[in-house]
Short mmCIF file of N, CA, C and O in Angstrom, two decimals:
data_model
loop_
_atom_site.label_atom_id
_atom_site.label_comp_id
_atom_site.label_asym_id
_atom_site.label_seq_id
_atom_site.Cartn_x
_atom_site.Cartn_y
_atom_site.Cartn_z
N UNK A 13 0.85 -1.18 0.00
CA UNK A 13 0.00 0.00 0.00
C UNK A 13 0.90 1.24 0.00
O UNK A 13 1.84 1.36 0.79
N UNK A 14 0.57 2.13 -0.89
CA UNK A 14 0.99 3.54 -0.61
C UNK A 14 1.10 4.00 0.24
O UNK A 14 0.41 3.51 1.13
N UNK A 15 2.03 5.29 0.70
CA UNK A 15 2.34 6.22 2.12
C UNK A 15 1.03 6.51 1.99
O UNK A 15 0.26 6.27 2.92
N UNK A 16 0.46 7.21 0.52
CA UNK A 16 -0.70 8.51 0.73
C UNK A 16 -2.20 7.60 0.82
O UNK A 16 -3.15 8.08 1.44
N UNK A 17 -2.28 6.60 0.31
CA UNK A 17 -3.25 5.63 0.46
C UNK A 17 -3.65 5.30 2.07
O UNK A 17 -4.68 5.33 2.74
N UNK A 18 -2.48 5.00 2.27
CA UNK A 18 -2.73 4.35 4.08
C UNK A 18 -3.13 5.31 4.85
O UNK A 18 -3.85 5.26 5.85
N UNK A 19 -2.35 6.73 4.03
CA UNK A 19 -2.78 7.43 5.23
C UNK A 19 -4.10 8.11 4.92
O UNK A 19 -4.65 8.74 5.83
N UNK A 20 -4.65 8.04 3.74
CA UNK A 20 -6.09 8.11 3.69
C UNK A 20 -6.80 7.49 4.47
O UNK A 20 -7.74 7.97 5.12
N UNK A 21 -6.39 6.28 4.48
CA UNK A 21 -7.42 4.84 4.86
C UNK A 21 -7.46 5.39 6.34
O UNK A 21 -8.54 5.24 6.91
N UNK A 22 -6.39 6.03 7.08
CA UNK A 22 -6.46 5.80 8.46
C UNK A 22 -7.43 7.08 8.56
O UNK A 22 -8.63 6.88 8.75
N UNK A 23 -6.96 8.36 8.45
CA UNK A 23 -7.83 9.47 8.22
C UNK A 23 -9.28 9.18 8.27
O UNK A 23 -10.03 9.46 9.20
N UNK A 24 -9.62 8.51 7.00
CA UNK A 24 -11.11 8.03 6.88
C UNK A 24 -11.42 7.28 8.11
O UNK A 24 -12.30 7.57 8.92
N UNK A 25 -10.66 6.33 8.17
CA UNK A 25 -10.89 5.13 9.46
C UNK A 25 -11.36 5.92 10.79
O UNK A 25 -12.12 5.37 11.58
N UNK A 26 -10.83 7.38 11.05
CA UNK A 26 -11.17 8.22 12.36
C UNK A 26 -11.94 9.06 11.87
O UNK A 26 -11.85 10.04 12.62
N UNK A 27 -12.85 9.32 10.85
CA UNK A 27 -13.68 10.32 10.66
C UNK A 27 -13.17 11.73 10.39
O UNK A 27 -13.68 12.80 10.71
N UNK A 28 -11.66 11.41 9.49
CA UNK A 28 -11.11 12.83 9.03
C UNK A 28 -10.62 13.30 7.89
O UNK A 28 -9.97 12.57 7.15
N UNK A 29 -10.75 14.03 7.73
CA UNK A 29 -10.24 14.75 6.12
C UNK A 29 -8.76 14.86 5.93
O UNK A 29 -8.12 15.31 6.88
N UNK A 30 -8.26 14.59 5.06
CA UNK A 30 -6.75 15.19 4.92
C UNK A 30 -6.32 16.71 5.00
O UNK A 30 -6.91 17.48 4.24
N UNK A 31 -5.61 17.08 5.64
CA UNK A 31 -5.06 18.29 5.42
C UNK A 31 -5.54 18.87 3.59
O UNK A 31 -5.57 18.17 2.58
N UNK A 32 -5.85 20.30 3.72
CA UNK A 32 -5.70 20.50 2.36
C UNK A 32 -4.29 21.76 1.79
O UNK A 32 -4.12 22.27 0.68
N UNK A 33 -3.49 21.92 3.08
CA UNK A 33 -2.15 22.33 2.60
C UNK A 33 -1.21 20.85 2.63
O UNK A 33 -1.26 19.92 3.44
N UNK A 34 -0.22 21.05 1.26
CA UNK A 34 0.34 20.09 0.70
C UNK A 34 1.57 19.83 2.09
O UNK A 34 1.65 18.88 2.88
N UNK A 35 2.22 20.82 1.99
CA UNK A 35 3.26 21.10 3.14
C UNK A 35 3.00 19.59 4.25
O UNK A 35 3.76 18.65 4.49
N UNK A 36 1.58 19.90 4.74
CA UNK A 36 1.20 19.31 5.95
C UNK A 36 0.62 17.55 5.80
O UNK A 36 0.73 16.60 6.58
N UNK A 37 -0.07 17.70 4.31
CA UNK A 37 -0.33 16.31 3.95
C UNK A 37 1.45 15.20 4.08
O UNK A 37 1.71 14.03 4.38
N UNK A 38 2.45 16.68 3.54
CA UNK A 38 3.13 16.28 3.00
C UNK A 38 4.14 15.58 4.43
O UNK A 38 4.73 14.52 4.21
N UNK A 39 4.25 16.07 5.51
CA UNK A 39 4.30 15.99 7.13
C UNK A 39 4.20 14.46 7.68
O UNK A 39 4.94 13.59 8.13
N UNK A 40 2.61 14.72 7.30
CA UNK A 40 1.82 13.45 7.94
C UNK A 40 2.07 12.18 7.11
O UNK A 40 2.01 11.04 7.57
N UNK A 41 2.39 12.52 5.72
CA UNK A 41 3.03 11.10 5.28
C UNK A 41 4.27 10.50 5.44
O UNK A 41 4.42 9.27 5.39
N UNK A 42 5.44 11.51 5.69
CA UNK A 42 6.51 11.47 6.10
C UNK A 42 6.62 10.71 7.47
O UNK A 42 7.51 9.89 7.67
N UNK A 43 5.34 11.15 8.71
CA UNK A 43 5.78 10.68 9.61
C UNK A 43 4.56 8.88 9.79
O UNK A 43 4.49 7.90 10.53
N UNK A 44 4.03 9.32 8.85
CA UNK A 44 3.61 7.60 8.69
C UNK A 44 4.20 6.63 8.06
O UNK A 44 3.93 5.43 8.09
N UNK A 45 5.05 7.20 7.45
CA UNK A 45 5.97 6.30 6.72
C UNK A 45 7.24 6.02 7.82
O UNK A 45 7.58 4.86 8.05
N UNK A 46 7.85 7.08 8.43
CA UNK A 46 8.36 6.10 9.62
C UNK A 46 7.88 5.28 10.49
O UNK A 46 8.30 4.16 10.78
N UNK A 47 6.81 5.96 10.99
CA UNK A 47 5.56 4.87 11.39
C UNK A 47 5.63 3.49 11.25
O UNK A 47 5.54 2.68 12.16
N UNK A 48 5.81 3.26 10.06
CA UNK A 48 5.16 2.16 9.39
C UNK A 48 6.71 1.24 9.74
O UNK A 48 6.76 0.21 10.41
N UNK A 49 7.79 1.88 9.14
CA UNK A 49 8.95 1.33 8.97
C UNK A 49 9.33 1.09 11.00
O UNK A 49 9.62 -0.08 11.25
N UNK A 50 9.32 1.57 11.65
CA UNK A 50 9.07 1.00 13.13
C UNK A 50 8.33 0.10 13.33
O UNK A 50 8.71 -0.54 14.31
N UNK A 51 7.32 -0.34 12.84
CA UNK A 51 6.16 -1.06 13.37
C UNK A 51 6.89 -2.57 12.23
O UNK A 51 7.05 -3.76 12.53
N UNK A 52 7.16 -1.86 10.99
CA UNK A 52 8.06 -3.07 10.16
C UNK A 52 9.01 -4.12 10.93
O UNK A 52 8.94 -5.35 10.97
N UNK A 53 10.05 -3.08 11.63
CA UNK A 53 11.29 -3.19 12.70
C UNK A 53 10.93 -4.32 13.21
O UNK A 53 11.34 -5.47 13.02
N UNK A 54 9.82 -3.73 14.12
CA UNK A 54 9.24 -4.59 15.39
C UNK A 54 8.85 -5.70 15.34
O UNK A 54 8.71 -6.55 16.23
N UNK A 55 8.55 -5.75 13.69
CA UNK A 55 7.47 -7.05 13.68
C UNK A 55 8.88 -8.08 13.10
O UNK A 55 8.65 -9.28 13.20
N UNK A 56 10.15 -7.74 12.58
CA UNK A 56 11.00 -8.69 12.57
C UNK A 56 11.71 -9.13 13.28
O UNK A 56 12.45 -10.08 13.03
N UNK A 57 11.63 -8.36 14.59
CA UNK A 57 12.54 -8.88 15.67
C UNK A 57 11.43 -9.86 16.01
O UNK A 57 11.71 -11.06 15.98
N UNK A 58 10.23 -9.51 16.33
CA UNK A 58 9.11 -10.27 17.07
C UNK A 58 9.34 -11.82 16.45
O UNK A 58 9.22 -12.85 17.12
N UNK A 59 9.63 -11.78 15.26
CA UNK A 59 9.79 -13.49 14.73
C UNK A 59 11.21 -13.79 14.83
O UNK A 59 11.54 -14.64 14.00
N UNK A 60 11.93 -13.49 15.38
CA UNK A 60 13.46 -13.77 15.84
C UNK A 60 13.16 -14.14 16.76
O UNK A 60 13.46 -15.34 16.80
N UNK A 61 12.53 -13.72 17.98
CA UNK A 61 12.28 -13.85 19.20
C UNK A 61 11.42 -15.39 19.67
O UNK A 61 10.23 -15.59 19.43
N UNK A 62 12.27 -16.32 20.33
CA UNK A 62 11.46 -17.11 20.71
C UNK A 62 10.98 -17.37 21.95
O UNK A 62 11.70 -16.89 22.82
N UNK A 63 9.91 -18.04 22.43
CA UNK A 63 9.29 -18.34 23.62
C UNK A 63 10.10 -18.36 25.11
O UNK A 63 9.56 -18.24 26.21
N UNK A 64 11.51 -18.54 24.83
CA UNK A 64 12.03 -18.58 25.55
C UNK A 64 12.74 -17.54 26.05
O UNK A 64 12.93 -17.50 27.27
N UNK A 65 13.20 -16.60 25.29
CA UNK A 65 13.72 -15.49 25.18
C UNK A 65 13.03 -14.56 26.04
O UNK A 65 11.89 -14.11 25.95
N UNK A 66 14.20 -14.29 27.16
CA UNK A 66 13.77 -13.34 28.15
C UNK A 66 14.00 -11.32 27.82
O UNK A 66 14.94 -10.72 27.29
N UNK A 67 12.82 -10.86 28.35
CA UNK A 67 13.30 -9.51 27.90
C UNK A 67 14.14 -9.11 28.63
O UNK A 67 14.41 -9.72 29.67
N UNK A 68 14.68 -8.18 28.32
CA UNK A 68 15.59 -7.51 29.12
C UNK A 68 15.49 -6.87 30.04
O UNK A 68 14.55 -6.08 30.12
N UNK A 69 16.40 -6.97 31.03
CA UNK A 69 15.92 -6.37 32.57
C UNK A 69 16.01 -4.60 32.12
O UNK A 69 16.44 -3.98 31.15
N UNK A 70 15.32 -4.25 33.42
CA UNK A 70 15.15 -2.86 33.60
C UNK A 70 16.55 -2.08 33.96
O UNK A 70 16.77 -1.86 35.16
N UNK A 71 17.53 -1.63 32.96
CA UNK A 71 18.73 -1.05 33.46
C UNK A 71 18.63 0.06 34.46
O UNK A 71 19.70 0.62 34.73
N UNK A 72 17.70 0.43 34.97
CA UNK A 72 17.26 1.48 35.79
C UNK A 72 17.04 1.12 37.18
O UNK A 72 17.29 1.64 38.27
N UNK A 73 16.60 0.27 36.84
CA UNK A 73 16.75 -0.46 39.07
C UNK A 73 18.04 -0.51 39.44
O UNK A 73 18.11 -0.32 40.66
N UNK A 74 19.33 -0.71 38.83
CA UNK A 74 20.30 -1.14 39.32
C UNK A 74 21.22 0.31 40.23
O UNK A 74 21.91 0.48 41.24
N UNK A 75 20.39 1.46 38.53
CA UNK A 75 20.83 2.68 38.92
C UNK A 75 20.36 3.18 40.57
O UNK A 75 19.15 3.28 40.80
N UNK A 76 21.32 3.47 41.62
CA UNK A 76 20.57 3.86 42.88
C UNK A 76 20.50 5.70 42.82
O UNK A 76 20.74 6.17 41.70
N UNK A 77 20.23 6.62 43.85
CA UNK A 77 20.09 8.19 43.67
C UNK A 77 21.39 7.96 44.43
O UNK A 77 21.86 7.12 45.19
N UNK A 78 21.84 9.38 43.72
CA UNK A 78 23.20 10.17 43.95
C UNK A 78 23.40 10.09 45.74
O UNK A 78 22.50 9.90 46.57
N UNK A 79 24.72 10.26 45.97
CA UNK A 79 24.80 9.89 47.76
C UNK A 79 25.43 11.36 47.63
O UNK A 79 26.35 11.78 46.92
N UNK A 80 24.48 12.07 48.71
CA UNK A 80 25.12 13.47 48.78
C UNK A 80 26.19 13.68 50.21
O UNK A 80 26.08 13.25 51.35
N UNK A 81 27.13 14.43 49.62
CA UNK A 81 28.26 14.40 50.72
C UNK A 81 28.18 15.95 51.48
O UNK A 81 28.95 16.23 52.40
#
């Protein structure tokens, strides 16, 4: 499917019109098309990934707050 297609389809899908400055149509396809290519990403790691495969811990618990002197 097309950038400008899909992003019709979704537009319509929520009850909305496209932009009618080009600039801005031109925006919203740009950022659905990364959109899309993230959600692409995701969906090939997702089939790499097997049942067993643990996520990754939270690198942020380990972090403790600053010790003030």
């Amino acid at each position: 499917m097309e950038i400008a297609e899909a992003l019709r389809a979704r537009l319509a899908a929520a009850g909305l019109e496209p932009p009618s400055d080009a600039r801005e149509r031109e925006r919203l396809e740009r950022d659905l098309a990364v959109h899309l290519a993230r959600v692409a990403a995701l969906a090939e790691v997702e089939e790499l990934l097997g049942p067993g495969d643990l996520p990754y811990t939270d690198p942020t618990r380990a972090a403790r707050p600053a010790q003030l002197r």
